[in-house]
Tab-separated table of C-alpha atoms in Angstrom:
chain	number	residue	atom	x	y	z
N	1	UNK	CA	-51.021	8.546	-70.252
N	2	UNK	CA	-50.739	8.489	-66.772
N	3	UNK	CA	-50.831	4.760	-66.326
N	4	UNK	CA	-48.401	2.358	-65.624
N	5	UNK	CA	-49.496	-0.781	-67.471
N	6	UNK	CA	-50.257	-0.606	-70.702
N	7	UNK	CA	-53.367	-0.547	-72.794
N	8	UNK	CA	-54.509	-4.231	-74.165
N	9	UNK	CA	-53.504	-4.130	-77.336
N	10	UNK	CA	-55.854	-6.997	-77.864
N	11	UNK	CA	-58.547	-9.471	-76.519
N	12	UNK	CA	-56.372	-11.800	-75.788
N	13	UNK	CA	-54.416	-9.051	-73.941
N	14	UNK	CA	-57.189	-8.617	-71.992
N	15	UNK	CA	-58.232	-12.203	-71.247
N	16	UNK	CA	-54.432	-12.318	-70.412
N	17	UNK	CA	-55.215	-10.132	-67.801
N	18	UNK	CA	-58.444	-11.177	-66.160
N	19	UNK	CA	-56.302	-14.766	-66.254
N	20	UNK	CA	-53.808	-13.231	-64.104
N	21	UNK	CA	-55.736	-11.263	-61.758
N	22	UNK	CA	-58.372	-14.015	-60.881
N	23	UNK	CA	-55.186	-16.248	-59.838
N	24	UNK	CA	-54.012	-13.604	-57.474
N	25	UNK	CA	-57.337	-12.885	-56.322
N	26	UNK	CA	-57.747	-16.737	-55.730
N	27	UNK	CA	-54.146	-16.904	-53.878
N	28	UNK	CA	-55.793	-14.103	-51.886
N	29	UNK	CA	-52.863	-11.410	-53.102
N	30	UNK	CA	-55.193	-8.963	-54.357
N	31	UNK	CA	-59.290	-7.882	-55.203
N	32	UNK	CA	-59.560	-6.541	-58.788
N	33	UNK	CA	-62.747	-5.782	-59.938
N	34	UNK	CA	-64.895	-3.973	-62.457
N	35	UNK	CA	-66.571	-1.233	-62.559
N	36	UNK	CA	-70.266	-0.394	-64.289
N	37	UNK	CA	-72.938	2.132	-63.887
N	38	UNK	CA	-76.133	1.193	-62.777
N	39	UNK	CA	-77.318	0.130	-66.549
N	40	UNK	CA	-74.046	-2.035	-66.263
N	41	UNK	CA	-72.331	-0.052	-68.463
N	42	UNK	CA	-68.060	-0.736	-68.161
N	43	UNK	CA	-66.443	2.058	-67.017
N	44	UNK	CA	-63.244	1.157	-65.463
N	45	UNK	CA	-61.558	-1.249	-63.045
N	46	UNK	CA	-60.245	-0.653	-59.341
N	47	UNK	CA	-58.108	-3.063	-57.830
N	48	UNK	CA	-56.607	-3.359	-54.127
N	49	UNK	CA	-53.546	-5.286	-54.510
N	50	UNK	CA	-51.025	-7.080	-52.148
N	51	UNK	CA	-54.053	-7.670	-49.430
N	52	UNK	CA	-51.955	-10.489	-48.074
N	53	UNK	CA	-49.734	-7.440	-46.780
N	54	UNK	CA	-49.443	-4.475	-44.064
N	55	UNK	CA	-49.470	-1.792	-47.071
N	56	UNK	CA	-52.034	-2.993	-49.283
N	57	UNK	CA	-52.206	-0.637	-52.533
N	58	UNK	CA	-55.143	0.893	-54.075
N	59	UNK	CA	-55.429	1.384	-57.913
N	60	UNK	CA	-57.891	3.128	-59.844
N	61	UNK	CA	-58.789	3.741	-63.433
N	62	UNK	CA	-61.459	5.305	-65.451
N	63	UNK	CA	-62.253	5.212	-69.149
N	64	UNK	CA	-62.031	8.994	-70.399
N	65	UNK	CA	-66.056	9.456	-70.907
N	66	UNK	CA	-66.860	8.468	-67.128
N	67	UNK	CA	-64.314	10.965	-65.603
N	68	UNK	CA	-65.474	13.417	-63.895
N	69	UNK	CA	-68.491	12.179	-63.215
N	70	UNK	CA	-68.234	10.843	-59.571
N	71	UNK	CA	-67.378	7.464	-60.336
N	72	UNK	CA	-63.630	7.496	-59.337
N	73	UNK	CA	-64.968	8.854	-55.481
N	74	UNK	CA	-67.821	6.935	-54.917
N	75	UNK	CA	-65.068	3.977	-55.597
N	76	UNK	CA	-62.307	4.990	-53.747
N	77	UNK	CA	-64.117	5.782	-50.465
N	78	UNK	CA	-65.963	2.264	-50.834
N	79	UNK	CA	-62.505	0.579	-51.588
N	80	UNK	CA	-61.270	2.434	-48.155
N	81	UNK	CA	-64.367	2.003	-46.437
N	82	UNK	CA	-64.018	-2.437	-47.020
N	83	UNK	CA	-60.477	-2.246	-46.212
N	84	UNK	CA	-61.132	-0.710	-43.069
N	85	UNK	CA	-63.661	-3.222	-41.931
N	86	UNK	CA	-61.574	-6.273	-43.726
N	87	UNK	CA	-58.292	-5.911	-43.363
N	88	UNK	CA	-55.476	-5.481	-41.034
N	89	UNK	CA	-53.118	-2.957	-42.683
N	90	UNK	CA	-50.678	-0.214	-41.431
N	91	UNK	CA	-51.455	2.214	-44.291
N	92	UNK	CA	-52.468	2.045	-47.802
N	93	UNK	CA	-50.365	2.833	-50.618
N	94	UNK	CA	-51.917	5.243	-53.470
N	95	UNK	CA	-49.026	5.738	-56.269
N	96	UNK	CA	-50.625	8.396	-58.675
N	97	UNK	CA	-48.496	10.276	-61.738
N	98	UNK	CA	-47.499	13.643	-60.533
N	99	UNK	CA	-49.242	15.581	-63.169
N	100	UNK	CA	-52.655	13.802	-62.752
N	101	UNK	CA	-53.828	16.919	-60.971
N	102	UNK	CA	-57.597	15.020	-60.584
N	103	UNK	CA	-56.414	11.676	-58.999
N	104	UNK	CA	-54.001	13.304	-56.706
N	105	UNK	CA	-57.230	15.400	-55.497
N	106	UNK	CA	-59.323	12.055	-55.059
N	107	UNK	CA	-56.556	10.232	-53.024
N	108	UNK	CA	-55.946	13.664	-50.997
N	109	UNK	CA	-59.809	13.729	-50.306
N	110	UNK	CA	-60.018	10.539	-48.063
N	111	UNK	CA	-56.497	11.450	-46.014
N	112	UNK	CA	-53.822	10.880	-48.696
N	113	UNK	CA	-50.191	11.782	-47.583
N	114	UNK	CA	-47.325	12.612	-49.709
N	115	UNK	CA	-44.371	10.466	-48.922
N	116	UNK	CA	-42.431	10.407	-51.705
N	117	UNK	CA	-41.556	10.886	-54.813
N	118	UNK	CA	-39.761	8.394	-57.461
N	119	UNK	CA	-39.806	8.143	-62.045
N	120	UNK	CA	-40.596	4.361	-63.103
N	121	UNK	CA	-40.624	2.965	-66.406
N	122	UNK	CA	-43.795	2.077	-67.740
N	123	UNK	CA	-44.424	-1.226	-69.283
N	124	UNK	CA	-44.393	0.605	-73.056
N	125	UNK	CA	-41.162	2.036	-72.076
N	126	UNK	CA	-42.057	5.526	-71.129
N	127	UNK	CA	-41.065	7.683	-67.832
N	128	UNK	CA	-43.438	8.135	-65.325
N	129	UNK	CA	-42.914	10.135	-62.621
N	130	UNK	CA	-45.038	9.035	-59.712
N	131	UNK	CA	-46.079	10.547	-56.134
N	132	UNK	CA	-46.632	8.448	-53.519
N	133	UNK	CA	-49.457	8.513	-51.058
N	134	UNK	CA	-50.092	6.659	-48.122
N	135	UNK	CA	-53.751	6.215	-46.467
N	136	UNK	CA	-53.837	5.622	-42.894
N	137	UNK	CA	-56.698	4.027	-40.949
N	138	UNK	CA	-59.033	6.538	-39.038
């Protein structure tokens, strides 16, 4: 709903995508990793993308039954907490859909800034209207 990319539709959707992702990771363009519980449970994915940049950009997402639960914090301040120590960046970028009241609070809580505002098509062909955030480095 507030994503984006699309759902996989299928498993090869998915493998699809873990295809793509390790080649960027291994070009060094971005991290994208999952993320389980401590009985290694799958709960969602986070992904810092275009490391090889000055405005590296964070993304974040949760399957329904693990929001709420801490998860999406404890991630996001690790995420910021590594890119601090690992890379050299001029600010983060944090796109999050304007009506997704709970990840515009997480982003907020480690020094989000509103800089703008823009709609984007999705990749199922829907409008999304985003806000964008920017992180800076403390």
């Amino acid at each position: 709903m507030f994503m984006w990319p699309s759902p996989s539709k299928s498993i090869t959707d998915a493998e699809q995508y873990i295809m793509e992702t390790t080649s960027k990771r291994v070009a060094g363009h971005e991290i994208v990793m999952a993320i389980v519980t401590k009985d290694e449970e799958f709960v969602g994915c986070a992904g810092i993308h275009e490391v090889d940049t000055h405005t590296p950009e964070f993304g974040l997402w949760l399957k329904v039954a693990a929001q709420n639960q801490g998860y999406g914090k404890e991630v996001i301040e690790a995420l910021k907490k590594w890119t601090d120590e690992n890379i050299d960046y001029t600010y983060i970028k944090y796109p999050v859909a304007s009506d997704n009241v709970r990840s515009r609070a997480l982003v907020e809580s480690i020094g989000g800034e509103v800089v703008g505002e823009f709609d984007r098509e999705t990749q199922n062909g829907r409008m999304l209207h985003e806000v964008e955030y920017h992180i800076f480095k403390h």
